[in-house]
Each structure stands twice: as structure tokens, then as C-alpha cells.
Amino acid sequence: MGKWGLSFAESKSYLLTSESVTEGHPDKVCDQISDAVLDAYLAQDPDSRVACEVCATVQLVMVMGEISSKGKVDIEGIVRGKLKEIGYTNEEFGIDADTCQVVVAVQQQSEEISRAVTRAGDPTDVGAGDQGMMVGYASQEEIGDSPLDTEYMPLPIFLAQKLCRRMALLRKEGVIPYLRPDGKSQVTIEYDHGKPKRIHTVVLSPQHDPDVDPGDLYDDMVQRVLKSVIPASLIDSETIIHVNPSGSFVKGGPAGDSGLTGRKILVDTYGSVARHGGGAFSGKDPTKVDRSGAYAARYVAKNLVAAGLAKQAEVHISYAIGMAEPISVAVETFGTATVAPDDIVNLVRKNFDLRPGAIIRDLGLRRPIYNQTAAYGHFGRDDLDLPWEKTDKAEALARDALSL
């Protein structure tokens, strides 16, 4: 038993499911606009304070929030540019970048929050921008005794993200020209004593043109998407494959469902496998520990697993607004640790400075690097070079563990 409950690894057989969505999903559209606005301000003023949220519906995008910066940004231009980049160039697809209405309603950051965060003196001793608990996770997935290259991510979310990226790539390159920007994937994996055994079910739900033959759609999704992403060794005769199980999917994007920043927090993180502190990332500058604290927790967890100190690590960090030092740091390893639990926490405290200002300094977070994370996940991105994904602390952690 882990201290927070039964470890999956202690169960003989179980199913784990994770979903992802494409960049044209209405919630992800809003996340990307929020982070594009954030990046634009950080590019001009690295000390910008940004809390930007977006909602979208039929032919309407509204940008809201609190922004304090020396930068001058054309928010409406960013909205329209991002919609075009995603592929929303026709109202029939869900929204039209050129003709939709854009409403901008932003104000300065609250003076009370500003005072809590801003301190004279050591820039690494700034206070947290809010209270809350952040969670980071990493795991070493294996088939038999062979490790899988999942970037220390749970296999269900890793594959779900790659399926959505593949659908978007084939759409943008014109390989499957009838695809539209919206779409979803879902992957269910059967585990046996903590190790992936087989793919139980895959669901692919791409938005498409109205005249597409369902058989052609199914074949394209299986042959060009699924089989290019999922290892053949994990698929067997009993694997279930659904393509648009509800029927056609023509009306999508903000016309099919309203969108909102921060509504896909499990897609952004670890799927259903790890817990979540509840805070969203997109549109928030790094003084907000919802973002920087969660990145630091992932950085810690990934380095612990890379150092061989556990095969699973879930790191919890909590903060109080205006205070630099974390209120608490805890690590759950679900019975997979190679050293004592208390020793792991001590190793974390020795090797990682988890004050918000130190996280910002050590990971170089006052840069316009966030828009690229706003679709297809913030963690385990084998297509991006993200500072919180480095395992540069693993060697020191392993060395310090030997001296315990």
C-alpha cells in the first residue's frame, strides 16, 4: 500500500485510459491564444505579470484577465494570427480568423497580489503569486524487462498526445485533406502488475468535411495515424478501435462547443494516472506557482526516476501567497523506491531550490517559451526542448543516494 492508497503496481490487471485533443479543440484554441499573449508580453518585458484567459464561441473570441507590463501588444492581432495558424480560416470549420469578433477586456494586476509577489533584494526570494498545491509525476514504463521510450510519461497519455499530433500533421501537410482542425484521441491500456501488456481500446475522433466516406475515414485513421504511432507489439486481435463512434463530426471548434482557457488540465499533464493540484497553466506568467511550481514538480519527479531512485514518482509541493519557501514537499513512489521515503525527500531538498524565484532562475522561465506547450501537453514532449524536462540532476541524486 502506498501512503495515499493502493498502488496500481500491486494489482494483477487493470485498465488505464487517457485522452488528448488536437490544437483545434475549442478549449485548446483558448489555451494557445492565452499563451501566445503571454509570450508576446514576455518577449518585450521579461518581468511582465500576465494572467490571461480566453473564451470562444460562434464567431466570437473574448480575451480577459490582468496584465501589468512595459510591453505593448496587439492582442486582437495575436488572436487572429493564432486562429489562422491553427487552421480556422473558414466559418464552416468552427470560426473564421478574419471575420470573427474579438473582444479584449484586460486590466492591471491587483495591487495586493503585486505587493505579495514583489520584494526588494534577492530576486530568488520573491513570494508565490498564489496559494495552492502542485503535482509532478514521472514513471519508467516497461514491457517485460525492457524500458519503453515514453519520456518518463505514463504510456496512455504519451500515445494519446502523439495520435493527436499525427492527425494535425497529416491535416496541415495535406496528406488527409478532408480533415478539419478539431479532434480527439483516447487510449486505454491493459496493465499487468504495473507493466503495459496490450492496447485495449483506441478512440480517434477527427473533425472532417461533410462528404467523407466513413470507410475511407476509418482506413486513413488506422493506417496513417494509429499504425504510425502505436507499437505493433501492443496491438492484438482483441484490440478495439473506434473512429468517430458517435457518427459524423463535421461541426466542430468553437461553433460545436464553446472553449475556455484551462479546461483541459489532465490533457496538459499526465492523463488519469497522476493526481492534479487543480490549477491550469496557460496564460500565466511564471510568478504564478500553478505553472512554475508544477513545472518544478515534474522536473523533480523526472530526475528522481532517471536517477534510479524509483520507477514511479509523484511529487507534491504546496505554497502560500506571498511566501517564498514551500509549505510542504512530499514524494510518493508507490512502493517502487530504492531508498527510504524520508531519504528521498531529503535528497530533493538538498538538490532542488523550490522557491518560486529560484525555479524561475534555474529553469529560465522569463522567456517566451509557453505557446509551444499549449497544445499536446506540457510534459514528455519528445518534439520540444523544455527546461523542466531535463534530467541534469539525476547524476547528483544518484551519487548522493549512495552516500546515505
Coordinates of C-alpha atoms in Angstrom, one line a residue:
M1 CA 0.0 0.0 0.0
G2 CA 1.2 3.5 -0.8
K3 CA 0.6 6.1 1.8
W4 CA -2.2 7.6 -0.3
G5 CA -3.8 4.3 -1.3
L6 CA -3.4 1.1 -3.3
S7 CA -0.6 1.2 -5.9
F8 CA -1.7 0.1 -9.4
A9 CA 1.5 -2.0 -9.4
E10 CA 0.1 -4.1 -6.6
S11 CA -2.9 -5.1 -8.8
K12 CA -2.6 -8.0 -11.2
S13 CA -4.5 -6.5 -14.1
Y14 CA -6.2 -3.1 -14.6
L15 CA -7.1 -0.6 -17.3
L16 CA -5.8 2.9 -17.6
T17 CA -7.2 5.5 -20.0
S18 CA -6.0 8.9 -21.1
E19 CA -7.3 11.4 -23.7
S20 CA -5.8 14.1 -25.8
V21 CA -7.2 16.7 -28.1
T22 CA -5.9 18.5 -31.2
E23 CA -4.9 22.1 -31.4
G24 CA -8.3 22.9 -33.0
H25 CA -10.3 21.8 -30.0
P26 CA -12.1 24.9 -28.6
D27 CA -10.5 24.7 -25.2
K28 CA -7.1 24.3 -26.7
V29 CA -7.7 27.2 -29.0
C30 CA -8.2 29.3 -25.9
D31 CA -5.1 27.9 -24.2
Q32 CA -3.0 28.7 -27.2
I33 CA -4.3 32.3 -27.5
S34 CA -3.7 32.8 -23.8
D35 CA -0.1 31.6 -24.1
A36 CA 0.5 33.5 -27.3
V37 CA -0.5 36.7 -25.5
L38 CA 1.8 35.7 -22.6
D39 CA 4.8 35.1 -24.9
A40 CA 4.3 38.4 -26.7
Y41 CA 4.5 40.3 -23.4
L42 CA 7.5 38.3 -22.2
A43 CA 9.3 38.9 -25.4
Q44 CA 9.1 42.7 -24.8
D45 CA 9.3 42.7 -21.0
P46 CA 10.6 39.5 -19.2
D47 CA 9.1 40.9 -15.9
S48 CA 5.6 41.1 -17.3
R49 CA 2.8 39.9 -15.0
V50 CA 0.2 38.1 -17.0
A51 CA -3.0 36.3 -16.1
C52 CA -4.8 36.0 -19.4
E53 CA -7.9 33.9 -20.0
V54 CA -9.8 33.4 -23.2
C55 CA -13.3 32.1 -24.1
A56 CA -14.6 31.4 -27.5
T57 CA -17.9 30.6 -29.2
V58 CA -19.5 31.0 -32.6
Q59 CA -17.6 33.8 -34.3
L60 CA -16.6 35.4 -31.0
V61 CA -13.3 35.4 -29.0
M62 CA -13.0 37.3 -25.7
V63 CA -9.7 37.9 -24.0
M64 CA -9.9 38.7 -20.3
G65 CA -7.5 39.0 -17.4
E66 CA -4.9 41.1 -15.6
I67 CA -1.8 42.2 -17.3
S68 CA 1.0 44.6 -16.0
S69 CA 3.8 45.1 -18.4
K70 CA 6.1 47.6 -20.1
G71 CA 5.3 45.8 -23.4
K72 CA 2.7 47.0 -25.9
V73 CA 1.0 44.1 -27.6
D74 CA -1.7 43.9 -30.3
I75 CA -3.9 41.3 -28.6
E76 CA -6.5 41.3 -31.4
G77 CA -3.8 40.6 -33.9
I78 CA -2.5 37.7 -31.9
V79 CA -6.0 36.2 -31.7
R80 CA -6.5 36.4 -35.4
G81 CA -3.0 35.1 -36.2
K82 CA -3.3 32.2 -33.8
L83 CA -6.7 31.2 -35.3
K84 CA -5.1 31.2 -38.8
E85 CA -2.1 29.2 -37.6
I86 CA -4.4 26.5 -36.2
G87 CA -6.4 26.4 -39.4
Y88 CA -9.6 28.3 -38.6
T89 CA -9.8 30.2 -41.9
N90 CA -13.4 29.4 -42.7
E91 CA -16.6 29.8 -40.6
E92 CA -17.7 26.4 -41.7
F93 CA -14.7 24.9 -39.8
G94 CA -15.9 26.5 -36.5
I95 CA -14.7 30.1 -36.6
D96 CA -13.1 32.4 -39.2
A97 CA -10.0 34.3 -38.2
D98 CA -10.7 37.2 -40.5
T99 CA -14.4 37.8 -39.7
C100 CA -14.9 36.7 -36.1
Q101 CA -15.5 39.4 -33.4
V102 CA -12.6 39.8 -30.9
V103 CA -13.3 41.5 -27.5
V104 CA -10.4 42.5 -25.3
A105 CA -11.1 43.2 -21.6
V106 CA -7.9 43.3 -19.6
Q107 CA -6.8 45.3 -16.6
Q108 CA -3.8 45.8 -14.4
Q109 CA -2.7 43.2 -11.9
S110 CA -4.2 43.6 -8.5
E111 CA -2.0 45.8 -6.2
E112 CA -2.5 43.3 -3.4
I113 CA -1.2 40.4 -5.5
S114 CA 1.6 42.6 -6.8
R115 CA 2.8 43.5 -3.3
A116 CA 2.7 39.9 -2.2
V117 CA 4.9 38.8 -5.1
T118 CA 7.3 41.7 -5.4
R119 CA 10.1 42.1 -2.9
A120 CA 13.2 44.2 -2.8
G121 CA 16.6 42.5 -2.7
D122 CA 17.2 38.9 -3.7
P123 CA 15.1 38.1 -6.9
T124 CA 15.0 34.4 -6.0
D125 CA 13.2 35.3 -2.7
V126 CA 10.0 36.6 -4.3
G127 CA 6.8 35.3 -2.9
A128 CA 4.4 32.9 -4.6
G129 CA 1.7 34.5 -6.7
D130 CA -1.0 32.4 -5.1
Q131 CA -1.6 29.6 -2.7
G132 CA -2.1 26.0 -3.9
M133 CA -0.7 22.5 -4.4
M134 CA 1.2 21.5 -7.4
V135 CA 1.9 17.9 -8.6
G136 CA 4.6 16.5 -10.8
Y137 CA 4.9 12.9 -12.0
A138 CA 7.3 10.6 -13.8
S139 CA 7.4 6.9 -14.5
Q140 CA 9.6 4.3 -16.1
E141 CA 7.2 2.3 -18.4
E142 CA 8.4 -1.3 -19.3
I143 CA 7.3 -4.3 -21.3
G144 CA 8.8 -7.3 -19.6
D145 CA 12.3 -6.0 -18.6
S146 CA 12.6 -3.6 -21.5
P147 CA 12.1 0.1 -20.8
L148 CA 9.8 2.0 -23.2
D149 CA 10.9 5.3 -24.6
T150 CA 8.0 7.4 -23.3
E151 CA 10.0 10.4 -22.0
Y152 CA 9.2 9.2 -18.4
M153 CA 5.5 9.6 -19.1
P154 CA 2.6 7.2 -18.5
L155 CA 2.0 5.3 -21.7
P156 CA -1.7 6.1 -22.2
I157 CA -1.3 9.9 -22.3
F158 CA 2.0 9.7 -24.2
L159 CA 0.3 7.7 -27.0
A160 CA -2.9 9.8 -26.9
Q161 CA -0.8 13.0 -27.4
K162 CA 1.1 11.5 -30.3
L163 CA -2.0 10.4 -32.0
C164 CA -3.4 13.9 -32.0
R165 CA -0.2 15.4 -33.1
R166 CA -0.2 12.9 -36.0
M167 CA -3.7 13.8 -37.0
A168 CA -2.8 17.5 -37.0
L169 CA 0.4 16.9 -39.1
L170 CA -1.4 15.0 -41.7
R171 CA -4.1 17.7 -42.0
K172 CA -1.6 20.5 -42.2
E173 CA 0.6 18.7 -44.8
G174 CA -2.5 18.0 -46.9
V175 CA -1.9 14.2 -46.7
I176 CA -5.5 13.8 -45.5
P177 CA -7.1 17.0 -47.0
Y178 CA -10.6 16.4 -45.7
L179 CA -9.6 16.7 -42.0
R180 CA -10.6 19.9 -40.1
P181 CA -8.8 21.4 -37.1
D182 CA -10.8 19.9 -34.2
G183 CA -10.3 16.3 -33.0
K184 CA -9.7 14.0 -30.1
S185 CA -8.0 10.7 -29.2
Q186 CA -8.3 8.3 -26.3
V187 CA -6.1 5.3 -25.4
T188 CA -6.9 2.5 -22.9
I189 CA -4.1 0.2 -22.0
E190 CA -4.3 -3.0 -20.1
Y191 CA -1.6 -3.3 -17.4
D192 CA -0.3 -6.4 -15.7
H193 CA 1.4 -5.9 -12.4
G194 CA 2.3 -2.3 -13.3
K195 CA 3.6 -3.0 -16.8
P196 CA 1.8 -2.3 -20.1
K197 CA 0.5 -5.5 -21.6
R198 CA -1.6 -4.5 -24.6
I199 CA -3.7 -1.8 -26.1
H200 CA -7.3 -2.4 -25.0
T201 CA -9.1 0.4 -26.9
V202 CA -8.2 3.3 -29.1
V203 CA -10.7 6.1 -30.0
L204 CA -10.0 8.6 -32.8
S205 CA -12.5 11.4 -33.4
P206 CA -11.3 13.8 -36.1
Q207 CA -13.4 16.6 -37.5
H208 CA -13.9 16.3 -41.2
D209 CA -15.6 17.6 -44.3
P210 CA -19.2 16.6 -44.8
D211 CA -18.8 14.4 -47.8
V212 CA -16.2 12.0 -46.4
D213 CA -16.9 8.3 -46.8
P214 CA -16.9 6.7 -43.3
G215 CA -14.9 3.7 -44.7
D216 CA -12.2 5.9 -46.1
L217 CA -12.0 7.9 -42.8
Y218 CA -11.6 4.7 -40.8
D219 CA -8.9 3.3 -43.1
D220 CA -7.0 6.6 -43.0
M221 CA -7.2 6.8 -39.2
V222 CA -6.0 3.2 -38.7
Q223 CA -3.3 3.1 -41.5
R224 CA -1.9 6.6 -41.4
V225 CA -2.5 7.6 -37.8
L226 CA -2.8 4.7 -35.4
K227 CA -0.3 2.3 -37.0
S228 CA 2.3 5.1 -37.4
V229 CA 2.2 5.9 -33.6
I230 CA 1.3 2.8 -31.6
P231 CA 3.8 -0.1 -31.5
A232 CA 2.5 -3.2 -33.3
S233 CA 3.6 -5.3 -30.4
L234 CA 0.9 -3.7 -28.2
I235 CA -1.9 -4.4 -30.7
D236 CA -3.6 -7.8 -30.9
S237 CA -6.7 -9.3 -32.4
E238 CA -8.9 -8.2 -29.5
T239 CA -7.8 -4.5 -29.6
I240 CA -10.9 -2.3 -30.0
I241 CA -10.7 0.6 -32.5
H242 CA -13.4 3.3 -32.7
V243 CA -13.3 6.1 -35.3
N244 CA -15.9 8.8 -34.6
P245 CA -18.1 6.4 -32.7
S246 CA -21.0 8.8 -32.5
G247 CA -21.1 9.1 -36.3
S248 CA -20.1 12.1 -38.3
F249 CA -18.1 15.0 -36.8
V250 CA -18.5 18.0 -39.2
K251 CA -19.4 20.9 -36.9
G252 CA -16.5 21.5 -34.5
G253 CA -14.3 24.1 -33.0
P254 CA -15.9 27.0 -31.1
A255 CA -19.1 26.5 -33.2
G256 CA -19.5 23.0 -32.0
D257 CA -18.7 23.7 -28.3
S258 CA -17.6 26.8 -26.5
G259 CA -14.0 27.0 -25.5
L260 CA -12.3 28.2 -22.3
T261 CA -8.7 28.5 -21.1
G262 CA -7.7 25.9 -18.5
R263 CA -10.3 23.3 -19.0
K264 CA -8.1 20.5 -20.3
I265 CA -5.8 20.2 -17.3
L266 CA -5.4 16.4 -17.5
V267 CA -4.6 16.6 -21.2
D268 CA -1.9 19.2 -20.2
T269 CA -0.4 16.9 -17.6
Y270 CA -0.5 13.1 -17.1
G271 CA -3.9 11.9 -18.1
S272 CA -5.8 10.0 -15.5
V273 CA -2.6 8.5 -14.0
A274 CA -1.4 11.1 -11.6
R275 CA -3.2 13.5 -9.2
H276 CA -3.6 17.2 -10.1
G277 CA -3.4 20.2 -7.9
G278 CA -6.2 21.8 -9.8
G279 CA -4.5 24.9 -11.3
A280 CA -4.3 25.5 -15.0
F281 CA -1.1 26.7 -16.8
S282 CA -1.9 28.6 -19.9
G283 CA -1.9 32.4 -19.8
K284 CA 0.0 32.6 -16.5
D285 CA 3.5 34.1 -16.1
P286 CA 6.0 32.1 -14.0
T287 CA 5.4 34.0 -10.8
K288 CA 2.1 32.0 -10.7
V289 CA 3.1 28.8 -9.0
D290 CA 0.2 27.0 -10.7
R291 CA 2.6 27.0 -13.6
S292 CA 6.2 27.2 -12.3
G293 CA 5.5 25.0 -9.3
A294 CA 4.0 22.3 -11.4
Y295 CA 7.0 22.5 -13.8
A296 CA 9.4 22.2 -10.9
A297 CA 7.5 19.2 -9.5
R298 CA 7.8 17.5 -12.9
Y299 CA 11.5 18.4 -13.0
V300 CA 12.0 16.8 -9.6
A301 CA 9.9 13.7 -10.4
K302 CA 11.6 13.0 -13.7
N303 CA 15.1 13.4 -12.2
L304 CA 14.2 11.0 -9.3
V305 CA 13.2 8.3 -11.8
A306 CA 16.1 9.0 -14.2
A307 CA 18.4 8.6 -11.2
G308 CA 17.0 5.1 -10.5
L309 CA 15.6 6.1 -7.1
A310 CA 12.1 4.9 -8.1
K311 CA 10.2 3.7 -11.1
Q312 CA 7.3 6.0 -10.3
A313 CA 7.5 9.3 -8.5
E314 CA 4.6 11.7 -7.7
V315 CA 5.9 15.0 -6.2
H316 CA 3.6 17.3 -4.2
I317 CA 4.6 20.9 -3.5
S318 CA 2.4 23.5 -1.7
Y319 CA 2.7 27.3 -1.4
A320 CA 1.1 30.2 0.4
I321 CA 0.7 33.5 -1.4
G322 CA 3.5 36.0 -0.7
M323 CA 5.8 33.3 0.8
A324 CA 8.9 32.1 -1.0
E325 CA 9.6 28.8 0.8
P326 CA 7.2 25.9 0.1
I327 CA 4.8 25.0 2.8
S328 CA 5.3 21.3 2.2
V329 CA 7.2 18.9 -0.1
A330 CA 6.2 15.2 -0.4
V331 CA 7.1 12.4 -2.6
E332 CA 5.0 9.2 -3.3
T333 CA 6.8 6.3 -5.0
F334 CA 4.0 3.7 -4.9
G335 CA 6.3 1.0 -3.5
T336 CA 8.9 1.4 -6.2
A337 CA 11.6 3.3 -4.3
T338 CA 15.1 2.0 -4.0
V339 CA 15.8 4.2 -0.9
A340 CA 13.8 5.1 2.2
P341 CA 11.0 7.6 1.6
D342 CA 12.4 10.1 4.1
D343 CA 15.7 9.9 2.4
I344 CA 14.1 10.8 -1.0
V345 CA 12.5 13.9 0.5
N346 CA 15.9 14.9 2.0
L347 CA 17.6 14.3 -1.4
V348 CA 15.0 16.6 -3.1
R349 CA 15.5 19.4 -0.5
K350 CA 19.3 19.1 -1.0
N351 CA 19.3 19.2 -4.8
F352 CA 16.4 21.5 -5.7
D353 CA 15.6 25.0 -4.6
L354 CA 11.8 25.2 -4.8
R355 CA 11.3 28.8 -4.1
P356 CA 9.4 30.4 -7.0
G357 CA 12.2 32.9 -7.8
A358 CA 14.8 30.1 -7.8
I359 CA 12.6 27.9 -10.0
I360 CA 12.2 30.9 -12.5
R361 CA 16.0 31.4 -12.4
D362 CA 17.1 27.8 -12.6
L363 CA 14.6 26.8 -15.4
G364 CA 14.9 30.2 -17.3
L365 CA 11.2 30.8 -17.2
R366 CA 11.1 34.5 -18.0
R367 CA 11.2 33.7 -21.7
P368 CA 8.5 33.4 -24.5
I369 CA 8.6 29.6 -24.4
Y370 CA 5.0 28.8 -23.5
N371 CA 2.9 28.9 -26.6
Q372 CA 4.5 25.7 -27.9
T373 CA 3.3 23.9 -24.8
A374 CA -0.4 25.0 -25.1
A375 CA -1.4 22.0 -27.2
Y376 CA -0.3 18.4 -27.0
G377 CA 0.9 18.6 -23.4
H378 CA 3.4 20.4 -21.2
F379 CA 5.4 17.2 -20.3
G380 CA 7.1 14.4 -22.1
R381 CA 7.4 16.3 -25.3
D382 CA 9.9 14.5 -27.5
D383 CA 9.4 17.2 -30.1
L384 CA 10.4 20.1 -27.9
D385 CA 13.4 21.2 -25.8
L386 CA 11.8 22.2 -22.5
P387 CA 13.9 23.1 -19.4
W388 CA 11.8 21.2 -16.9
E389 CA 12.2 18.0 -19.0
K390 CA 16.0 17.9 -18.5
T391 CA 17.5 15.1 -16.3
D392 CA 20.6 17.1 -15.4
K393 CA 20.1 16.5 -11.7
A394 CA 19.9 12.7 -12.0
E395 CA 23.6 12.0 -11.6
A396 CA 23.9 14.1 -8.4
L397 CA 20.8 12.5 -6.9
A398 CA 22.2 9.0 -7.6
R399 CA 25.6 9.9 -6.2
D400 CA 24.1 11.5 -3.0
A401 CA 21.9 8.4 -2.6
L402 CA 24.9 6.2 -2.5
S403 CA 26.3 8.2 0.4
L404 CA 23.2 7.8 2.6

